[in-house]
Structure formats: structure tokens, C-alpha cells
């Protein structure tokens, strides 16, 4: 059975009695028994295997979803708010970002559910009969990879959290915040142990399972984050570099020739993907734990689109998607990060700039944005909207039969549209869940991590070689020399910009800025919506109020689980 075909219900029902620590957003003592599958099911051969598969489902809460996107791309230097949607406190860093926000509580709870499932797998494995030792060892390694992954997210988002490495079998209010150094140590231990026992490559029939290079990539990310933290060690960056070098050389991964082809929805299993979260067209196995249908599947196709569907010659369809208008690129992203469009193909291949008429006729309506013409007429397939990315004069625009959206006309509803996640395989134009896999780790990211770790280790030659792998792949034909940098050009600012160019929208930016210690500075410089509000304490999220309320009280009557400073 492929990992992508696992039903979430196995974990939600079969392990319901295991997940008491974070079972309810309201009170840890509230439980809902959904099925008759008992606690002992995990002790059987089939139950053990099902539990491991089910442990992956927490990934589908965070990756490829609105809640995960909100916590990773909102409120950064490269994205600003669109016209619609809520949770804008994550953009503005104002009073809307507070301990009662449900995305925070739900994400926290879901990560701990996943952790407790992993704890059960790791502890019970030794006593499960009927599973070959080699298979059992590999499954425990997968659980350690996932547990480390979930704690990495918790640590990056909230800082010091409750470190639970044993199975919670009964309701408890005994919680505490472990030191950051202890959490790093636990994550690193899990990943080092997982690396030893994971396969170099998952069998084709089980694509989606954790592998050795996936664990090495995650461990490299952990060392990079640790290297900037108060828990840093002198060799963190060199360890990260060594891991990245192994991933880029030892397993046969290869950058695709064309940047755009990485996101071809018909080529999701390709040589660049190190680890992906599996989604599917099956609605049951595409469910996202604990939330409604609107958040099922990989639904990132919804959130980056501009409001094309009210423009002359256009109507909403499956190909151009549902334009939820949640995120629009900042001026910094468009004008600085993507300034070079002559040599670098990534602006053109990252943003949609052309819409062909799917609603032909003679029409012009109040939503029109191009003031250079009074009437437009379209046949099916004619260009209806074009975004040149630079200013055109009114006369230049008037010479075209279509509307031209220039930068001075961008607003919260009209802007260049990120096209990495569009999903044309949805059954109809209103359908929200998507079936595309979500790429958590891809080779270009590993090369950029290698460049960063090498630069921080003062190994400039390796840094240059690694970053040029990504840059030359992105070059327009005949422009590789222009995209190749020399040692004198290898700066940290280049790393910052290169990660934005390559990974825009891919749920990396907030954590990148946070781990570099640059979140506050760069938001103030490049995010006008949040410049006044953001403070130093915003480098971590508020601890969910539910967690504080359901923890034990100290002698002073206050929760022993302290809130992060500033909230």
C-alpha cells in the first residue's frame, strides 16, 4: 500500500485512546470515542504497521494547507495580504495574533497527536509479534524521523515546549517547558538513530515513506537552525554541510533541467524530490485531521490567485483556479528578488502572467483595471489579461487588444499570481481539496542549505559551487555564464535572496527569517503592513491558551506552563 493511500481514520479512531494529552482543544479530559478499535490493536502486526502509516497524517495538517501556509509565509518580507481571508494577524503582528487563535491551538494539538503516535510505535515495537525484525527496525526509524520532524516544527514556531518522548496513556496535567538545548538534543538523537536504519530509497510501491536522505536533510536543517541559536555549537554548520553534501552526491538525486518542470503536476515523482507529503484524489484518504472539507487535501492552489474571474473575457474555471486572494507578493519580492529577468527564468516561471479568454464576447465591466481602452472583444483563447511585470505607458497598453496589468495598478485583488501549486485535476471549479503531493524537501533546497552551511563554515569554494548549481539551472538558454557567481559575490545577502527566488511560497520563509535572527529587521524593511507592529517577541508564536489552561497550577494559582513573553 502506498503511503499516499493511507486513511487518516486509522490513527484518529484506532489510536484514539492513545492521544489523551492533546485530544481536545477545550479540555484534555474530554474524549470522543469514534470507533470500537481498541488500544491493543497497535500491539498486533497489522495494527503496528497501520499505526506507522497513520503517523504520517500529521504532515498533512501542516504541509499544503491554509493553516501551515499561514504560519510559514504570512508576515514575511516576500508576501503581503490579499483582499480576502482571515488570520491576518499573522501578517500584521497585531492583537489578532494571540493565544486564542484556533490555528495555533489546532496545529499544536495535531503535532502532539502525531508525536504520541510515534511514541507508541517506538515503545511498543519490541513486543509486537509477526513483524520481521528488519521491517520493525525500519518502521521505528520512520517514527523517529516523524517525531523529530514534529518537534522541529514546534521548536521553530514556539521555542521551548513540552518534550514528551514516552507514550501518554492517560489524561495528565503534568507538563513543563523543556530547555531549547534539550529539545535540540532529542531531535538530533532521533534523526541520527533514524539515519542508520532507514532505507536509502523507498520501494516504488511505498513511495512517501521516510528515507535516509530525507532524515539527513531534516538533520541538516536542524543543525542550521541550531547554529544561529543560543544552543549553538562550533561544528553545527560543518555538520549541516556534510549532511547536505551526502544528500546531493550519494543517492542519485538530480536537478531537473527546467525549473518550471519541478512543479509539473504530471511529474510529481521526479529526481529532485527528496521527501514529499502524499495527497490523493481519494476524498477519504485526503482528509486533513480535525478540520473541515475546505482544508482537505493540498489546497495551496487556492491562496495565491488574483481575481481574474471578474475581468472582461474571463470567468472562473478549473485551469485558472479559485482565486482566494490570500497572499500577494511584496514589492521587495518582485522588484529586488526577481529584478533580473534577463538571465534568470524564475520570475517568468514562478508567476502566471497571461490569461486566455474563456468567456468570449464584447464586454467591459466595472472590475476592469486597464484605463487605456473603453471596449474589448475576445474570441475564445485570445489573450484577455497580460502582466508584463514592468510599467507600460497608456499608449503602449492601448495598442493591445487585451487588458494590461502594470505594477502601478497592483492591489490586494490584482497582482502577479504564484503558479507552483495550481491543480487542474480537481473535478470541478468549486472543488477545494487538491491531490498534488507537497514537496517538503527538494534538491534545490538542499543545495542552498549546502551553500549557506559552507559559507558559515568559511568554505567559500563549496558555497559557490552549491549555489551555482541552483542558479545555472534557472538560467535562460545561453545565460548560464551570466548566472554563475564568483567567490567575491558569495555573500549572506545572496543566500537570503536566492532562497526567496527559488522557494517562494514553499512554506520556508518565516522559519528561514526566524532562524537567521532577521525576522523583525526584514519585516520592518519590506513589509509595510507589519513594520509598526512587529516586536522582538514575535520570533515565537503565543502558546495556545488551551495548553496553558489544561496544565497544572502552581502554588501561586498560575499555570506551570508559562506563556511566551509579550503575549
Coordinates of C-alpha atoms in Angstrom, one line a residue:
X1 CA 0.0 0.0 0.0
X2 CA 1.4 3.4 -0.9
X3 CA 1.7 5.9 1.9
X4 CA -0.5 8.3 0.0
X5 CA -3.4 5.9 0.2
X6 CA -3.4 5.7 4.0
X7 CA -6.7 6.7 5.6
X8 CA -6.4 9.2 8.4
X9 CA -9.2 7.4 10.2
X10 CA -6.9 4.6 11.2
X11 CA -5.0 6.9 13.5
X12 CA -7.9 9.0 14.6
X13 CA -10.0 6.0 15.6
X14 CA -7.6 3.2 16.2
X15 CA -5.3 5.3 18.3
X16 CA -8.0 7.4 20.0
X17 CA -7.2 6.1 23.4
X18 CA -3.5 6.9 23.0
X19 CA -3.9 10.6 22.2
X20 CA -5.2 12.0 25.5
X21 CA -2.5 14.6 26.1
X22 CA -3.8 16.9 23.4
X23 CA -7.1 15.3 22.5
X24 CA -9.3 18.3 22.9
X25 CA -8.9 22.0 22.1
X26 CA -11.1 22.7 25.1
X27 CA -10.1 20.3 27.8
X28 CA -7.6 17.5 27.9
X29 CA -10.1 15.3 29.8
X30 CA -12.7 15.4 27.1
X31 CA -12.6 12.3 24.9
X32 CA -14.7 11.2 21.9
X33 CA -14.7 7.5 21.2
X34 CA -15.2 7.3 17.4
X35 CA -14.9 3.6 16.9
X36 CA -14.6 0.3 18.8
X37 CA -10.9 -0.3 17.7
X38 CA -9.1 -0.7 21.0
X39 CA -5.8 0.4 22.4
X40 CA -4.3 -3.1 22.0
X41 CA -4.7 -3.0 18.2
X42 CA -1.3 -1.3 17.9
X43 CA 0.2 -4.4 19.5
X44 CA -0.8 -6.6 16.6
X45 CA 1.3 -7.0 13.5
X46 CA -1.3 -5.2 11.3
X47 CA -2.1 -2.6 13.9
X48 CA 1.6 -1.8 14.3
X49 CA 2.0 -1.3 10.5
X50 CA -1.2 0.8 10.4
X51 CA 0.0 3.0 13.2
X52 CA 3.2 3.8 11.4
X53 CA 1.3 4.7 8.3
X54 CA -1.1 6.8 10.3
X55 CA 1.7 8.7 12.0
X56 CA 2.4 10.4 8.6
X57 CA -1.0 12.0 8.6
X58 CA 0.0 14.9 10.9
X59 CA 2.2 16.1 8.0
X60 CA -1.0 16.6 6.0
X61 CA -2.2 19.1 8.6
X62 CA 0.9 21.4 8.3
X63 CA 2.1 21.0 4.7
X64 CA 0.0 22.1 1.7
X65 CA -2.8 23.6 3.9
X66 CA -4.0 27.1 4.8
X67 CA -3.0 26.7 8.4
X68 CA 0.5 25.6 7.6
X69 CA 0.8 28.3 4.9
X70 CA -0.4 31.0 7.4
X71 CA 2.3 30.0 9.8
X72 CA 5.1 29.9 7.3
X73 CA 4.6 32.6 4.6
X74 CA 2.4 35.2 6.2
X75 CA 4.2 38.1 7.9
X76 CA 7.4 37.8 6.0
X77 CA 9.4 40.0 3.7
X78 CA 8.2 38.4 0.5
X79 CA 4.4 38.2 1.0
X80 CA 1.7 40.6 2.0
X81 CA -2.1 40.2 2.4
X82 CA -4.5 39.8 -0.4
X83 CA -8.1 41.1 -0.4
X84 CA -9.8 38.2 1.3
X85 CA -9.4 35.8 4.1
X86 CA -8.8 35.9 7.9
X87 CA -5.9 35.3 10.2
X88 CA -4.3 38.5 9.1
X89 CA -2.7 38.9 12.5
X90 CA 0.0 36.6 11.2
X91 CA 0.7 39.2 8.6
X92 CA 0.2 42.3 10.8
X93 CA 1.6 41.1 14.1
X94 CA -1.2 42.9 15.8
X95 CA -3.7 42.0 18.5
X96 CA -5.3 39.4 16.2
X97 CA -2.2 37.2 16.8
X98 CA -3.0 36.0 20.3
X99 CA -3.1 32.8 22.4
X100 CA -6.8 32.0 21.5
X101 CA -6.3 31.7 17.7
X102 CA -7.6 28.3 16.6
X103 CA -4.8 27.7 14.0
X104 CA -2.3 27.9 16.8
X105 CA -4.2 25.5 19.1
X106 CA -5.1 23.1 16.4
X107 CA -1.6 22.9 15.0
X108 CA -0.2 22.5 18.5
X109 CA -2.6 19.7 19.3
X110 CA -2.1 17.9 15.9
X111 CA 1.7 17.9 16.3
X112 CA 1.4 16.4 19.8
X113 CA -1.1 13.8 18.5
X114 CA 1.5 12.8 15.9
X115 CA 4.2 12.7 18.5
X116 CA 2.3 10.5 20.8
X117 CA 1.5 8.1 17.9
X118 CA 5.3 8.0 17.3
X119 CA 6.0 7.4 20.9
X120 CA 3.6 4.4 21.0
X121 CA 5.2 2.9 17.9
X122 CA 8.7 3.3 19.3
X123 CA 7.9 1.9 22.7
X124 CA 5.6 -1.0 21.7
X125 CA 7.7 -2.3 18.8
X126 CA 9.8 -4.7 20.8
X127 CA 6.7 -6.6 21.9
X128 CA 4.9 -6.8 18.6
X129 CA 4.9 -10.3 17.1
X130 CA 4.6 -11.2 13.5
X131 CA 6.7 -8.3 12.0
X132 CA 10.2 -9.2 10.8
X133 CA 12.9 -7.6 12.8
X134 CA 14.3 -5.7 9.8
X135 CA 10.9 -4.3 9.0
X136 CA 10.3 -3.4 12.6
X137 CA 13.6 -1.6 12.8
X138 CA 12.8 0.4 9.7
X139 CA 9.3 1.3 11.0
X140 CA 10.7 2.6 14.3
X141 CA 13.2 4.6 12.3
X142 CA 10.3 6.2 10.4
X143 CA 8.6 7.0 13.7
X144 CA 11.8 8.7 15.0
X145 CA 12.1 10.7 11.8
X146 CA 8.5 11.9 12.2
X147 CA 8.8 12.6 15.9
X148 CA 11.9 14.7 15.2
X149 CA 10.1 16.5 12.4
X150 CA 7.1 17.4 14.6
X151 CA 9.4 18.6 17.4
X152 CA 11.4 20.7 14.9
X153 CA 8.2 22.5 13.8
X154 CA 7.2 23.0 17.4
X155 CA 10.6 24.4 18.3
X156 CA 10.8 26.7 15.3
X157 CA 7.3 28.1 15.9
X158 CA 7.0 28.2 19.7
X159 CA 10.5 27.9 21.1
X160 CA 10.7 25.9 24.3
X161 CA 7.9 23.3 24.5
X162 CA 6.9 20.2 26.4
X163 CA 9.3 17.4 25.4
X164 CA 7.5 14.0 25.7
X165 CA 9.4 11.0 24.5
X166 CA 7.3 8.3 26.1
X167 CA 3.7 7.3 25.3
X168 CA 1.0 9.2 27.2
X169 CA -1.6 6.6 28.1
X170 CA -3.9 8.6 30.4
X171 CA -5.0 12.2 30.9
X172 CA -2.5 14.3 32.6
X173 CA -2.0 18.0 33.5
X174 CA 1.7 17.5 34.3
X175 CA 3.5 19.5 31.7
X176 CA 6.6 21.6 31.6
X177 CA 8.7 23.6 29.1
X178 CA 12.0 21.8 28.3
X179 CA 15.0 23.9 27.6
X180 CA 15.7 24.6 23.9
X181 CA 19.0 22.7 24.2
X182 CA 17.3 19.6 25.4
X183 CA 14.8 19.7 22.6
X184 CA 17.6 20.1 20.0
X185 CA 19.4 17.1 21.6
X186 CA 16.3 14.9 21.4
X187 CA 15.7 15.8 17.8
X188 CA 19.3 15.2 16.8
X189 CA 19.4 11.9 18.6
X190 CA 16.2 10.7 16.9
X191 CA 17.5 11.6 13.5
X192 CA 20.9 10.1 13.9
X193 CA 19.3 6.8 15.0
X194 CA 16.8 7.0 12.1
X195 CA 19.5 7.6 9.5
X196 CA 21.2 4.3 10.5
X197 CA 18.0 2.2 9.9
X198 CA 16.2 3.9 7.1
X199 CA 16.4 2.7 3.5
X200 CA 18.3 4.9 1.0
X201 CA 15.2 4.8 -1.2
X202 CA 11.6 3.8 -0.6
X203 CA 10.3 0.9 -2.6
X204 CA 8.2 2.2 -5.5
X205 CA 5.1 0.6 -4.1
X206 CA 5.6 2.6 -0.8
X207 CA 6.7 5.9 -2.2
X208 CA 6.3 8.5 0.5
X209 CA 7.9 6.7 3.4
X210 CA 10.8 8.4 5.2
X211 CA 14.2 7.6 3.7
X212 CA 17.8 8.1 4.8
X213 CA 18.3 11.2 2.6
X214 CA 15.1 12.7 4.0
X215 CA 16.3 12.2 7.5
X216 CA 19.7 13.6 6.6
X217 CA 18.1 16.7 5.0
X218 CA 16.0 17.3 8.1
X219 CA 19.0 16.9 10.4
X220 CA 20.9 19.4 8.2
X221 CA 18.0 21.9 8.7
X222 CA 18.1 21.3 12.4
X223 CA 21.9 21.9 12.6
X224 CA 21.5 25.1 10.5
X225 CA 18.8 26.4 12.9
X226 CA 20.8 25.4 15.9
X227 CA 23.9 27.1 14.5
X228 CA 22.2 30.5 14.9
X229 CA 20.5 29.7 18.3
X230 CA 21.6 30.1 21.9
X231 CA 22.3 26.3 21.9
X232 CA 24.8 26.6 19.0
X233 CA 28.0 24.5 18.9
X234 CA 31.1 25.3 16.9
X235 CA 30.6 22.5 14.4
X236 CA 26.8 22.9 13.7
X237 CA 27.4 24.4 10.3
X238 CA 30.1 22.0 9.3
X239 CA 27.8 19.1 10.3
X240 CA 25.0 20.6 8.2
X241 CA 27.3 21.0 5.2
X242 CA 28.5 17.4 5.4
X243 CA 24.9 16.1 5.5
X244 CA 23.9 18.2 2.6
X245 CA 26.9 17.1 0.6
X246 CA 25.9 13.5 1.2
X247 CA 22.3 14.1 0.0
X248 CA 23.5 15.8 -3.1
X249 CA 26.0 13.2 -4.1
X250 CA 25.2 9.8 -2.7
X251 CA 21.6 8.9 -3.8
X252 CA 21.3 9.8 -7.4
X253 CA 19.1 12.9 -7.0
X254 CA 19.4 15.3 -9.9
X255 CA 18.1 18.8 -10.5
X256 CA 15.6 18.9 -13.4
X257 CA 16.8 20.8 -16.4
X258 CA 13.9 23.2 -16.3
X259 CA 12.8 25.0 -13.1
X260 CA 9.2 25.0 -14.2
X261 CA 9.1 21.3 -14.7
X262 CA 9.7 20.7 -10.9
X263 CA 6.1 21.8 -10.4
X264 CA 4.5 19.9 -13.3
X265 CA 1.5 18.2 -11.8
X266 CA 2.0 15.3 -14.1
X267 CA 5.6 14.7 -13.0
X268 CA 5.4 14.7 -9.2
X269 CA 7.7 11.7 -8.6
X270 CA 10.9 13.2 -10.1
X271 CA 14.6 13.1 -9.5
X272 CA 14.6 16.4 -7.5
X273 CA 12.2 15.3 -4.7
X274 CA 13.9 14.2 -1.5
X275 CA 10.7 13.9 0.6
X276 CA 7.1 14.6 -0.2
X277 CA 3.8 14.6 1.7
X278 CA 1.4 12.4 -0.1
X279 CA -2.0 13.6 -1.3
X280 CA -4.5 11.8 -3.5
X281 CA -7.8 12.1 -5.3
X282 CA -9.5 9.8 -2.8
X283 CA -11.5 12.2 -0.6
X284 CA -11.3 9.8 2.4
X285 CA -7.5 9.5 2.5
X286 CA -7.2 13.2 1.6
X287 CA -8.8 14.4 4.8
X288 CA -6.9 16.8 7.0
X289 CA -7.1 15.9 10.6
X290 CA -9.5 17.9 12.7
X291 CA -10.7 20.4 10.2
X292 CA -13.4 20.7 7.6
X293 CA -13.5 19.9 3.9
X294 CA -12.3 23.4 3.0
X295 CA -9.0 22.4 4.4
X296 CA -8.8 19.0 2.9
X297 CA -6.0 17.9 0.5
X298 CA -3.2 20.1 -0.8
X299 CA -5.2 23.3 -1.2
X300 CA -2.4 25.8 -1.8
X301 CA -3.8 26.2 -5.3
X302 CA -6.5 28.4 -3.6
X303 CA -4.4 31.1 -1.9
X304 CA -2.1 32.8 -4.3
X305 CA -4.5 33.6 -7.1
X306 CA -5.6 37.1 -8.2
X307 CA -9.2 38.0 -9.0
X308 CA -9.1 37.2 -12.7
X309 CA -12.6 35.8 -12.9
X310 CA -14.5 39.2 -12.8
X311 CA -12.5 40.6 -15.7
X312 CA -13.7 41.0 -19.3
X313 CA -13.4 37.9 -21.2
X314 CA -12.8 35.7 -18.2
X315 CA -14.8 33.5 -15.8
X316 CA -13.7 31.1 -13.1
X317 CA -12.7 27.7 -14.3
X318 CA -10.6 24.7 -13.1
X319 CA -7.5 25.6 -15.1
X320 CA -7.1 29.1 -13.6
X321 CA -8.4 28.1 -10.2
X322 CA -10.4 29.6 -7.4
X323 CA -8.8 33.0 -6.6
X324 CA -9.0 33.2 -2.8
X325 CA -6.6 36.2 -2.9
X326 CA -4.9 35.4 0.4
X327 CA -1.3 36.3 -0.4
X328 CA 0.3 38.8 -2.9
X329 CA 4.0 39.3 -3.5
X330 CA 5.6 42.3 -1.8
X331 CA 7.4 45.0 -3.8
X332 CA 10.7 43.6 -2.4
X333 CA 10.0 40.1 -3.8
X334 CA 9.0 41.4 -7.3
X335 CA 11.5 44.3 -7.7
X336 CA 14.6 43.2 -5.8
X337 CA 14.5 39.4 -5.5
X338 CA 13.2 39.0 -9.1
X339 CA 14.9 42.0 -10.5
X340 CA 17.0 40.0 -13.0
X341 CA 14.6 38.7 -15.6
X342 CA 17.0 38.8 -18.5
X343 CA 19.2 36.0 -17.2
X344 CA 17.1 34.3 -14.6
X345 CA 14.0 32.4 -15.8
X346 CA 12.4 32.1 -12.3
X347 CA 10.2 35.2 -12.4
X348 CA 8.6 34.1 -15.6
X349 CA 8.2 30.5 -14.4
X350 CA 7.1 31.4 -10.8
X351 CA 4.3 33.8 -11.7
X352 CA 1.4 33.5 -14.1
X353 CA 1.4 36.5 -16.4
X354 CA -1.2 35.5 -19.1
X355 CA -4.9 34.6 -19.0
X356 CA -6.6 33.4 -22.2
X357 CA -10.2 34.2 -22.6
X358 CA -12.6 31.5 -21.5
X359 CA -15.7 33.8 -21.7
X360 CA -15.6 35.3 -25.2
X361 CA -17.7 38.3 -26.4
X362 CA -17.8 42.0 -26.4
X363 CA -17.6 43.1 -22.8
X364 CA -16.2 45.6 -20.3
X365 CA -17.3 45.8 -16.7
X366 CA -16.7 47.8 -13.6
X367 CA -13.9 45.4 -12.5
X368 CA -11.7 46.4 -15.4
X369 CA -8.4 47.8 -14.4
X370 CA -6.9 49.0 -17.7
X371 CA -7.9 52.6 -18.4
X372 CA -6.4 52.7 -21.9
X373 CA -9.4 51.3 -23.7
X374 CA -13.2 51.6 -23.5
X375 CA -14.2 48.3 -25.1
X376 CA -12.6 44.9 -25.5
X377 CA -13.7 42.0 -27.6
X378 CA -12.4 38.4 -27.2
X379 CA -12.7 35.2 -29.1
X380 CA -12.1 32.0 -27.1
X381 CA -8.4 31.6 -26.4
X382 CA -7.5 35.2 -27.1
X383 CA -5.2 36.9 -24.5
X384 CA -7.5 38.6 -22.1
X385 CA -5.1 39.7 -19.4
X386 CA -1.3 40.2 -19.5
X387 CA 1.0 41.2 -16.7
X388 CA 4.3 42.5 -18.2
X389 CA 5.9 43.0 -14.8
X390 CA 7.1 46.5 -15.7
X391 CA 5.3 49.8 -16.4
X392 CA 3.8 50.4 -19.8
X393 CA 2.6 53.8 -20.9
X394 CA -1.1 54.3 -21.6
X395 CA -0.4 54.4 -25.3
X396 CA 1.5 51.1 -25.1
X397 CA -1.4 49.5 -23.3
X398 CA -3.9 51.0 -25.7
X399 CA -2.1 49.3 -28.6
X400 CA -3.0 45.9 -27.2
X401 CA -6.4 44.2 -27.6
X402 CA -6.3 42.9 -24.1
X403 CA -6.0 44.4 -20.6
X404 CA -2.5 45.0 -19.4
X405 CA -2.0 45.0 -15.6
X406 CA 1.1 47.1 -14.7
X407 CA 2.7 47.4 -11.3
X408 CA 1.2 50.8 -10.6
X409 CA -2.2 49.1 -10.8
X410 CA -1.4 46.2 -8.5
X411 CA -3.6 46.0 -5.4
X412 CA -4.9 43.4 -2.9
X413 CA -7.1 41.8 -5.6
X414 CA -4.8 42.1 -8.7
X415 CA -1.2 41.0 -8.7
X416 CA 1.2 38.5 -10.2
X417 CA 0.0 35.0 -9.3
X418 CA 2.2 32.3 -8.0
X419 CA 1.6 29.3 -10.2
X420 CA 3.6 26.5 -8.4
X421 CA 0.6 24.8 -6.8
X422 CA -2.2 25.0 -9.4
X423 CA -4.2 21.8 -9.6
X424 CA -6.1 21.2 -12.8
X425 CA -7.2 17.7 -11.8
X426 CA -9.9 18.9 -9.4
X427 CA -13.3 17.6 -10.5
X428 CA -15.0 21.0 -10.8
X429 CA -14.3 24.7 -10.4
X430 CA -15.6 24.9 -6.9
X431 CA -13.7 21.9 -5.5
X432 CA -11.2 22.9 -2.9
X433 CA -9.1 19.9 -1.9
X434 CA -6.2 19.2 -4.2
X435 CA -4.4 16.0 -5.0
X436 CA -0.9 17.2 -5.7
X437 CA 1.9 15.9 -3.4
X438 CA 3.5 18.6 -1.3
X439 CA 7.3 18.7 -1.7
X440 CA 8.8 19.2 1.8
X441 CA 12.4 18.7 0.8
X442 CA 13.7 19.1 -2.8
X443 CA 17.2 19.0 -4.1
X444 CA 17.5 22.7 -4.9
X445 CA 16.7 23.5 -1.2
X446 CA 19.5 21.1 -0.2
X447 CA 22.0 22.8 -2.5
X448 CA 21.0 26.2 -1.0
X449 CA 21.4 24.8 2.5
X450 CA 24.8 23.4 1.5
X451 CA 25.8 26.9 0.2
X452 CA 24.7 28.5 3.5
X453 CA 26.3 26.0 5.7
X454 CA 29.5 26.1 3.7
X455 CA 29.6 29.9 3.8
X456 CA 29.1 29.9 7.6
X457 CA 31.9 27.4 7.8
X458 CA 34.1 29.7 5.8
X459 CA 34.3 27.2 2.9
X460 CA 33.7 29.7 0.1
X461 CA 34.5 27.3 -2.7
X462 CA 31.9 24.8 -1.7
X463 CA 29.4 27.5 -1.1
X464 CA 29.9 28.9 -4.6
X465 CA 29.7 25.5 -6.3
X466 CA 26.5 24.7 -4.5
X467 CA 24.7 27.9 -5.2
X468 CA 25.7 27.9 -8.8
X469 CA 24.0 24.5 -9.2
X470 CA 20.7 26.2 -8.5
X471 CA 21.4 29.4 -10.3
X472 CA 22.6 27.9 -13.6
X473 CA 19.7 25.5 -13.7
X474 CA 17.5 28.7 -13.5
X475 CA 19.3 30.4 -16.4
X476 CA 17.6 31.2 -19.6
X477 CA 19.2 29.4 -22.6
X478 CA 22.6 30.9 -23.3
X479 CA 22.7 32.8 -20.0
X480 CA 24.4 30.3 -17.7
X481 CA 27.6 32.3 -17.6
X482 CA 25.7 35.4 -16.5
X483 CA 24.0 33.4 -13.8
X484 CA 27.3 31.9 -12.5
X485 CA 28.7 33.8 -9.5
X486 CA 32.4 34.0 -8.4
X487 CA 33.8 33.8 -4.9
X488 CA 33.7 37.6 -4.5
X489 CA 29.9 37.5 -5.0
X490 CA 29.2 34.9 -2.3
X491 CA 27.5 36.8 0.5
X492 CA 24.9 36.0 3.0
X493 CA 22.5 38.5 1.4
X494 CA 22.8 36.4 -1.8
X495 CA 21.7 33.3 0.3
X496 CA 18.7 35.3 1.6
X497 CA 17.6 36.4 -1.8
X498 CA 18.4 33.1 -3.5
X499 CA 16.2 31.2 -1.1
X500 CA 13.4 33.6 -1.8
X501 CA 13.8 33.3 -5.6
X502 CA 13.9 29.5 -5.6
X503 CA 11.5 28.7 -2.7
X504 CA 8.8 31.5 -2.9
X505 CA 5.6 30.2 -1.4
X506 CA 7.0 26.8 -0.4
X507 CA 6.4 27.2 3.4
X508 CA 10.1 28.0 4.2
X509 CA 10.3 31.8 4.5
X510 CA 9.1 32.5 8.1
X511 CA 11.3 29.8 9.6
X512 CA 14.3 31.0 7.5
X513 CA 13.9 34.6 8.7
X514 CA 13.4 33.4 12.3
X515 CA 16.4 31.1 12.4
X516 CA 18.6 33.7 10.9
X517 CA 17.6 36.2 13.5
X518 CA 16.4 38.5 10.8
X519 CA 12.6 38.3 11.0
X520 CA 12.0 41.6 12.8
X521 CA 14.5 43.6 10.8
X522 CA 13.4 42.4 7.4
X523 CA 9.7 42.7 8.2
X524 CA 10.3 46.3 9.2
X525 CA 12.2 46.9 6.0
X526 CA 10.0 45.1 3.5
X527 CA 6.5 44.5 5.0
X528 CA 4.8 47.9 5.4
X529 CA 1.7 46.3 6.8
X530 CA 3.6 45.0 9.8
X531 CA 6.5 47.4 10.2
X532 CA 4.9 49.4 13.0
X533 CA 3.6 46.4 15.0
X534 CA 6.3 43.7 14.9
X535 CA 8.3 43.4 18.1
X536 CA 11.3 41.2 19.1
X537 CA 9.0 38.8 20.9
X538 CA 7.2 37.9 17.6
X539 CA 10.0 35.5 16.7
X540 CA 7.9 32.9 18.5
X541 CA 4.2 32.3 18.5
X542 CA 1.9 32.6 21.5
X543 CA 1.5 29.3 23.4
X544 CA -2.2 28.3 22.8
X545 CA -4.3 29.3 25.7
X546 CA -5.8 25.8 25.7
X547 CA -2.4 24.4 26.6
X548 CA -1.9 26.8 29.4
X549 CA -5.4 26.2 30.8
X550 CA -5.1 22.5 30.8
X551 CA -1.8 22.4 32.5
X552 CA -1.4 22.1 36.3
X553 CA -1.5 25.1 38.5
X554 CA 1.4 26.2 40.7
X555 CA 1.2 27.3 44.3
X556 CA 0.6 30.8 43.0
X557 CA -2.5 29.6 41.2
X558 CA -1.0 30.2 37.8
X559 CA -0.4 27.6 35.1
X560 CA 3.0 25.9 35.3
X561 CA 3.1 26.2 31.5
X562 CA 4.2 29.8 31.0
X563 CA 3.2 31.9 28.1
X564 CA 5.8 33.2 25.7
X565 CA 7.0 36.7 26.6
X566 CA 5.0 39.6 25.1
X567 CA 1.7 37.7 24.6

